[in-house]
Coordinates of C-alpha atoms in Angstrom, one line a residue:
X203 CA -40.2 32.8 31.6
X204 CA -38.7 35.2 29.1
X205 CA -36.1 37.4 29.9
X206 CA -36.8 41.5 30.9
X207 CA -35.2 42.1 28.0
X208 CA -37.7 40.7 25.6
X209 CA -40.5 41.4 27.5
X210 CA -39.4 45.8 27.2
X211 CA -38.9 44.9 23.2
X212 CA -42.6 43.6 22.7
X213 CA -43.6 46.3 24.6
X214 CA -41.7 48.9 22.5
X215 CA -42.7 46.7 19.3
X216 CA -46.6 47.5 20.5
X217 CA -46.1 50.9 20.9
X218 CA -44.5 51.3 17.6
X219 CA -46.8 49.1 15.7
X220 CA -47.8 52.5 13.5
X221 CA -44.8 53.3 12.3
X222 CA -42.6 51.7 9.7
X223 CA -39.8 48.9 10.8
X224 CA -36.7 48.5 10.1
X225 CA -36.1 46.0 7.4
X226 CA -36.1 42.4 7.8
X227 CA -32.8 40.0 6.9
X228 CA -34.7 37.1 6.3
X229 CA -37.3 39.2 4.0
X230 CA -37.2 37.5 0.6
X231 CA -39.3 39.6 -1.5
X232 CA -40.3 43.1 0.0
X233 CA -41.1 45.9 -2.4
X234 CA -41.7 47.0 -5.8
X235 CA -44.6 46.6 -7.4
X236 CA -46.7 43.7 -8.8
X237 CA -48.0 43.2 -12.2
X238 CA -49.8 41.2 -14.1
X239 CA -52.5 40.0 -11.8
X240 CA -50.4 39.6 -8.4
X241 CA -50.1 40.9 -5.0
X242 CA -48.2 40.8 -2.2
X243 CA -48.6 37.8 0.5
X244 CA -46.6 38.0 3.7
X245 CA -45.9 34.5 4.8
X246 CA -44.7 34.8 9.1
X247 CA -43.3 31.6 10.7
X248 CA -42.5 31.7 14.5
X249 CA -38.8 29.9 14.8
X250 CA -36.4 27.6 13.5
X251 CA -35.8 25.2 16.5
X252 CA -38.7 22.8 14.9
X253 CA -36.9 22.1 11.6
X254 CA -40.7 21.5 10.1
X255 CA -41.1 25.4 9.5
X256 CA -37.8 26.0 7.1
X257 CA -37.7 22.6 5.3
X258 CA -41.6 21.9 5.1
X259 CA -43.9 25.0 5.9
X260 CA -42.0 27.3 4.0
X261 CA -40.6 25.9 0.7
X262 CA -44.3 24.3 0.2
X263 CA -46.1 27.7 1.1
X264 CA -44.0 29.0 -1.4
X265 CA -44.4 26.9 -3.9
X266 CA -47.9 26.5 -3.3
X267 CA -48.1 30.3 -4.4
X268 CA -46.2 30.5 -7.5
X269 CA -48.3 27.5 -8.9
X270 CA -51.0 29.1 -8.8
X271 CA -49.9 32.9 -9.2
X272 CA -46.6 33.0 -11.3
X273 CA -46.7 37.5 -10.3
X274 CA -47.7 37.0 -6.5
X275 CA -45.2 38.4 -4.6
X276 CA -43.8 36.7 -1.4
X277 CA -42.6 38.7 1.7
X278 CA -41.2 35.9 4.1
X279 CA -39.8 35.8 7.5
X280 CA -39.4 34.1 10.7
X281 CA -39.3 35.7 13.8
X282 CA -37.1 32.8 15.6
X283 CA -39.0 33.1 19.0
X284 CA -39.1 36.3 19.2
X285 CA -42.6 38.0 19.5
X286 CA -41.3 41.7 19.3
X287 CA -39.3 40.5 16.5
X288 CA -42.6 38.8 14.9
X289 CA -44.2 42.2 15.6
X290 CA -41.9 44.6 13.4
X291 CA -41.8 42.0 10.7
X292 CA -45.8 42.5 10.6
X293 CA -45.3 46.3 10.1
X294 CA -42.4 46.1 8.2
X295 CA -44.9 43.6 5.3
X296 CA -47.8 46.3 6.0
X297 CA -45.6 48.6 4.8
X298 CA -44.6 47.1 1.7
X299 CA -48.1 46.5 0.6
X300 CA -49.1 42.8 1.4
X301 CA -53.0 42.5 0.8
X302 CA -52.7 39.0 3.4
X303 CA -50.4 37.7 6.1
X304 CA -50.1 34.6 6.6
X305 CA -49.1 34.2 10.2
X306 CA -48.0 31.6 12.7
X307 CA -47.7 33.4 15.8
X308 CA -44.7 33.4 18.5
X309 CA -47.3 34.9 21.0
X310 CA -50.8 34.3 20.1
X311 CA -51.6 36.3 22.7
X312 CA -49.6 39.1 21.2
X313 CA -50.3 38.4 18.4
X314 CA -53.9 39.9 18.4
X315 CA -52.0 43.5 18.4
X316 CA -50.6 42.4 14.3
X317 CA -54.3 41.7 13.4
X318 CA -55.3 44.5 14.8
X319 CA -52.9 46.4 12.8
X320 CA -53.3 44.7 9.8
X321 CA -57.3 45.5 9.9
X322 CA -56.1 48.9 10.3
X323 CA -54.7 49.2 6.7
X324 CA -57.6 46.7 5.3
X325 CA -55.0 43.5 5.3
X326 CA -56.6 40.5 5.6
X327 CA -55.0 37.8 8.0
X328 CA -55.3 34.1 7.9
X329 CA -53.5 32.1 10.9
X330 CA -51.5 29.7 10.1
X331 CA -51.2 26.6 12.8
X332 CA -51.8 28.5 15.9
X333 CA -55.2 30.3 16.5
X334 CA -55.0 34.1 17.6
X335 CA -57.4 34.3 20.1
X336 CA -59.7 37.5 20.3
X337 CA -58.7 38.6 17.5
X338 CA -60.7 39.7 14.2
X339 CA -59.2 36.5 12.0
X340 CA -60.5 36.2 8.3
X341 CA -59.1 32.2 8.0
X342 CA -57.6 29.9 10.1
X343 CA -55.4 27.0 9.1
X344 CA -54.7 23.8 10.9
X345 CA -55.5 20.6 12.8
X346 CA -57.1 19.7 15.8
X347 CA -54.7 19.5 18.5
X348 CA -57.1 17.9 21.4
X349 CA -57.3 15.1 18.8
X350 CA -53.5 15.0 18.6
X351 CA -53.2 14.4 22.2
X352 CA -55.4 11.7 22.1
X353 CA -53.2 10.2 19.4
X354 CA -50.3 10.2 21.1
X355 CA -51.3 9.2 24.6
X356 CA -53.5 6.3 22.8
X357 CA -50.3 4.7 21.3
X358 CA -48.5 4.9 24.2
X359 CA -51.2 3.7 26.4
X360 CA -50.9 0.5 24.0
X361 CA -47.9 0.0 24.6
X362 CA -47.5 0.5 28.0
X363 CA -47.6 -2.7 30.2
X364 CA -48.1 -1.7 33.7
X365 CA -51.0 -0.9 35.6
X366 CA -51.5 2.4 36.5
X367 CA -48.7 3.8 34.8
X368 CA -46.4 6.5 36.1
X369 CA -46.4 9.4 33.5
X370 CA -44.3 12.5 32.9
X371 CA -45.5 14.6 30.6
X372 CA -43.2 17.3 28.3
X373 CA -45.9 19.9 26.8
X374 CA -45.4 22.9 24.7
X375 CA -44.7 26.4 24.6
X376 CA -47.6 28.2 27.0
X377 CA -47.7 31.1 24.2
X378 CA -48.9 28.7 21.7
X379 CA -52.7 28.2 21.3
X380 CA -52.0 24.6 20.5
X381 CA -50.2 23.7 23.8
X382 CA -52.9 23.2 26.0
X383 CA -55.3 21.4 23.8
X384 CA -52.1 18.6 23.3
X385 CA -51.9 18.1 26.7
X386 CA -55.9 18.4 27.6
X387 CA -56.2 15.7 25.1
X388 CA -53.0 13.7 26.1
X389 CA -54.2 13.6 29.8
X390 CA -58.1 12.9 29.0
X391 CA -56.7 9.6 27.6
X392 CA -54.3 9.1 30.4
X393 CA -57.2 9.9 33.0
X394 CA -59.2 7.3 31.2
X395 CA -56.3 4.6 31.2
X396 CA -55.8 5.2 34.7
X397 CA -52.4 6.7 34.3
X398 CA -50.8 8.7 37.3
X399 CA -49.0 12.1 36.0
X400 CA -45.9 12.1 38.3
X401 CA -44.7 15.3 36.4
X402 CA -45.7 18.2 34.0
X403 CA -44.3 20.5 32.5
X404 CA -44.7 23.2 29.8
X405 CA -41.7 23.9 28.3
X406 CA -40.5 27.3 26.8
X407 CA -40.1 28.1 22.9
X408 CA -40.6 24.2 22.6
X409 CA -37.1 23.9 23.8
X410 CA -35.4 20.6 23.4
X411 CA -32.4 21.8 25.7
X412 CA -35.0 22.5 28.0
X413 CA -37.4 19.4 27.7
X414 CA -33.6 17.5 28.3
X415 CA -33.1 19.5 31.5
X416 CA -36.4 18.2 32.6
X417 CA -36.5 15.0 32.1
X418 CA -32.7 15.0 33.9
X419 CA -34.6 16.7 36.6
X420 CA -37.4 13.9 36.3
X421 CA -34.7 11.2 36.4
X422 CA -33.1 12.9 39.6
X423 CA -36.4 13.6 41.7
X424 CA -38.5 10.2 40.7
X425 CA -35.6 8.2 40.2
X426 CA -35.0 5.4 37.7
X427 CA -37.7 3.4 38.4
X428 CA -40.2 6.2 39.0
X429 CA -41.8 6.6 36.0
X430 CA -43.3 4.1 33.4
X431 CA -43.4 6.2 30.3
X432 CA -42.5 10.1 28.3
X433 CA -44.9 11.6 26.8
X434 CA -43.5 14.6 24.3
X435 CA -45.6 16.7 22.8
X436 CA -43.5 16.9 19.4
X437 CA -40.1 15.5 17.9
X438 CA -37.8 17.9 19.0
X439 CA -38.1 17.9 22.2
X440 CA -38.4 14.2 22.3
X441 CA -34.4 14.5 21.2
X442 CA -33.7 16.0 24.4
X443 CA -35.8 13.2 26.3
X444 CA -34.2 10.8 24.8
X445 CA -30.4 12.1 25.4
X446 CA -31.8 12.9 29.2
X447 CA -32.2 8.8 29.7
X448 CA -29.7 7.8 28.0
X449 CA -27.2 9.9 30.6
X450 CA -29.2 8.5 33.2
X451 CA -28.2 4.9 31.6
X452 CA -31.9 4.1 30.6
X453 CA -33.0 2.7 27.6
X454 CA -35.5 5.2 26.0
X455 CA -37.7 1.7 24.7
X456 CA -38.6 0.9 28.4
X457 CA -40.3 4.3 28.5
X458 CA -42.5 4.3 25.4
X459 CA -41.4 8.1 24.1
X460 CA -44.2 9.9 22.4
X461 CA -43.5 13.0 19.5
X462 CA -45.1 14.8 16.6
X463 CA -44.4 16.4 13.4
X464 CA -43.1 13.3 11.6
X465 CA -39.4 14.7 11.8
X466 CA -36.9 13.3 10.2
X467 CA -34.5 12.3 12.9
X468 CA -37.8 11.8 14.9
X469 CA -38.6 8.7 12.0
X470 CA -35.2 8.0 12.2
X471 CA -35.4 7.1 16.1
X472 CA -38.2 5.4 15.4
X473 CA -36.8 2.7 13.3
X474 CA -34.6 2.2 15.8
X475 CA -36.8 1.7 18.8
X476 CA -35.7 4.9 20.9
X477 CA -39.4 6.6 20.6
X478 CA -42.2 5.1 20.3
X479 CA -44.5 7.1 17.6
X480 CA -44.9 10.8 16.2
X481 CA -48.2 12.0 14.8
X482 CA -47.8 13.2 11.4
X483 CA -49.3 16.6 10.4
X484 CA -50.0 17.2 6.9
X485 CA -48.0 20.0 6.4
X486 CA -47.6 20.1 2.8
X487 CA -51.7 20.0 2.9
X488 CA -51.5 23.1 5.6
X489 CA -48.7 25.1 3.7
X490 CA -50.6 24.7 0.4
X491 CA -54.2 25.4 1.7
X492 CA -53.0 28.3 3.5
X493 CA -51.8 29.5 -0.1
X494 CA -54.6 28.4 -1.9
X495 CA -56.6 31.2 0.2
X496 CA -54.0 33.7 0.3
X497 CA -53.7 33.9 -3.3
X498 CA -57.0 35.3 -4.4
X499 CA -57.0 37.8 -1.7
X500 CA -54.0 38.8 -2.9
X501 CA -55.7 39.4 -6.2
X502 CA -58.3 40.9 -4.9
X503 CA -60.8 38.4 -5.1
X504 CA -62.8 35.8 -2.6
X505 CA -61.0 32.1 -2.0
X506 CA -62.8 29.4 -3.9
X507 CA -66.5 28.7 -1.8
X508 CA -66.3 25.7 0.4
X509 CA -62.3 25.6 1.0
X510 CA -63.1 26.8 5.0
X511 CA -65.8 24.5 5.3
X512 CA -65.6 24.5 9.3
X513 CA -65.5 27.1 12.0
X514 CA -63.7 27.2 15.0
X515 CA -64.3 30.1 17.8
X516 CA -61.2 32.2 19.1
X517 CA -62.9 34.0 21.8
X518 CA -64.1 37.2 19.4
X519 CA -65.8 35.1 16.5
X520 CA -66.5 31.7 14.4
X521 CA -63.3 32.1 12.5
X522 CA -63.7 30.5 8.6
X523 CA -61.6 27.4 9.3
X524 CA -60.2 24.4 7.3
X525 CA -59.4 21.6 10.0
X526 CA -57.1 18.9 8.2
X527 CA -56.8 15.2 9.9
X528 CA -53.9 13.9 11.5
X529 CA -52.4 10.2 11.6
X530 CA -50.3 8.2 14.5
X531 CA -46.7 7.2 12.9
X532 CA -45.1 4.2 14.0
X533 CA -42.6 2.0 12.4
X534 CA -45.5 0.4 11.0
X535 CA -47.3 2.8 8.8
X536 CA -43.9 5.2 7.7
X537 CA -43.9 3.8 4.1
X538 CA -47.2 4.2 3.4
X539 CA -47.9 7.7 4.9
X540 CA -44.6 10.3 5.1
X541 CA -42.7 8.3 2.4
X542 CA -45.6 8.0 0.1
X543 CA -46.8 11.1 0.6
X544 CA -43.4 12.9 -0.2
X545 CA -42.9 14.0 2.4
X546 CA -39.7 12.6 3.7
X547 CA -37.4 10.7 1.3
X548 CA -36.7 7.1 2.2
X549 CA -33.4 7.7 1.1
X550 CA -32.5 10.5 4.0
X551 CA -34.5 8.5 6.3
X552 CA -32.3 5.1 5.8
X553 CA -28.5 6.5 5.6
X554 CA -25.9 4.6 7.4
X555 CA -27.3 2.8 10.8
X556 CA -30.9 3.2 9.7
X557 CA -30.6 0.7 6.8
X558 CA -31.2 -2.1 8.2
X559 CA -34.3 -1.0 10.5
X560 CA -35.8 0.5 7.1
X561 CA -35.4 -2.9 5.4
X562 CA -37.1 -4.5 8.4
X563 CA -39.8 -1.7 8.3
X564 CA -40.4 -2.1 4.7
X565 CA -39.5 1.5 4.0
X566 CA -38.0 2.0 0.4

């Protein structure tokens, strides 16, 4: 639950949504004007706890953008859970005349009142990640999360030896879209598998303190013995799993840890055996065909025919959408898919204690 004090600010940041904000610390390019061909693209990331959004999202949105439009100005900021917080930083781009934002909600729910106010002053919005439901979207950017469920309860249904086994299951943050979908599509597999789900829970701003409290919680209540496997919805909050049993003197192998993102310490615990698998997004595909739309409607002009080839309904409409695929990571396939790909370096992933696994993993 969030606290009072957060819940008064969005509702102050809702009633103010037509007057200017105050400026924004983390705003990298607000103001002035743009020449040459450019406009201004507000780019609106939701926290910093998943270390994807400030060393993936961000520096390839951003690159992304200046590739193909060397006058496009970028406003940026990140709202670092905090959906009032996400709200001003809306206004405050409005106000410096972005033509598009770019938005990965804190809320989604919320986050409807930003489109709204962005239609307002004839700003076009694409959603980044996280679909805003009932809202009047232009694009939407992504993958498709029931599929990323199945991934990651399909791996560790494979590696599971027990019949029946006893799950607990970590989800997401209940204000993002994607949430439910990971854990529909987790627990259709499970359902299948004849798994029994001896806890749930959805855990707050993707927490990993918090996902460790539960799984503490999960040791205490089911006991050691309890429970025959973790499924996480994503990498971080795997991290606090994985600390939780190791306090409780149990070795995260025997319980077949599940993640997402493609992390780096996430790899890194891979190679070693403490979780099990991740399910790597294409980011760097997301961050730059988010870009490749924004850019034109910066300029004024329509995104290249055919990029959002699919549609996906948010409740209001059949939102122009580009779905990208998604691949299980285990210590089998890291070389040829985040390594190759660029996106992690071999070298970070196999410092110190990780050299050997990464030689025994073939990753160079």
């Amino acid at each position: 639950m969030r606290s009072l004090g957060k819940v008064g600010a969005l509702v102050a940041a809702l009633a103010l949504l037509t007057v200017s904000a105050c400026g924004d610390d983390d705003d990298d390019g607000g103001g002035g004007d743009s020449g040459g061909g450019g406009g201004k693209i507000a780019f609106l990331l939701p926290e910093t706890k998943t270390t994807r959004y400030e060393e993936q999202d961000r520096p390839n949105f951003e690159r992304r953008v200046k590739e193909l439009c060397a006058d496009c100005e970028l406003i940026y900021s990140n709202a670092d859970q905090d959906p009032a917080k996400q709200q001003q930083q809306a206004e405050a781009a409005i106000t410096q005349g972005a033509k598009v934002i770019v938005i990965s909600a804190v809320d989604v729910k919320s986050a409807a009142a930003i489109v709204q106010r962005a239609k307002q002053s004839d700003v076009k919005v694409i959603a980044y990640g996280r679909l805003i439901p009932d809202a009047d979207l232009d694009y939407y950017v992504s993958i498709d999360p029931f599929k990323v469920g199945q991934q990651q309860a399909e791996v560790q249904m494979k590696a599971v030896d027990a019949d029946s086994p006893k799950v607990v299951m970590i989800n997401g943050a209940p204000t993002d879209s994607n949430a439910k979908p990971y854990k529909d599509g987790a627990a259709d597999v499970l359902k299948k598998e004849g798994a029994q789900i001896v806890k749930s829970f959805d855990t707050p701003d993707w927490s990993p303190d918090k996902a460790q409290q539960q799984m503490e919680s999960s040791v205490t209540d089911l006991g050691k013995g309890g429970f025959d496997a973790v499924y996480v919805a994503n990498d971080g909050m795997a991290g606090g799993a994985i600390a939780a049993l190791k306090g409780a003197q149990i070795e995260p192998a025997t319980r077949f840890v599940t993640g997402q993102d493609a992390e780096l310490a996430g790899i890194q615990r891979i190679l070693s055996g403490e979780q099990l698998m991740t399910v790597y997004q294409p980011i760097i595909q997301i961050a730059e065909t988010a870009a490749e739309l924004a850019v034109p409607i910066a300029q004024g002009e329509d995104p290249p025919a055919g990029l959002a080839k699919d549609k996906v309904d948010n409740g209001q409409e059949q939102v122009p959408s580009v779905l990208l695929d998604t691949i299980a990571i285990t210590k089998d396939n890291i070389q040829d898919t985040v390594v190759k790909d660029g996106f992690l370096d071999a070298a970070d992933i196999c410092k110190g204690a990780y050299a050997a696994a990464c030689q025994e993993a073939g990753v160079k």
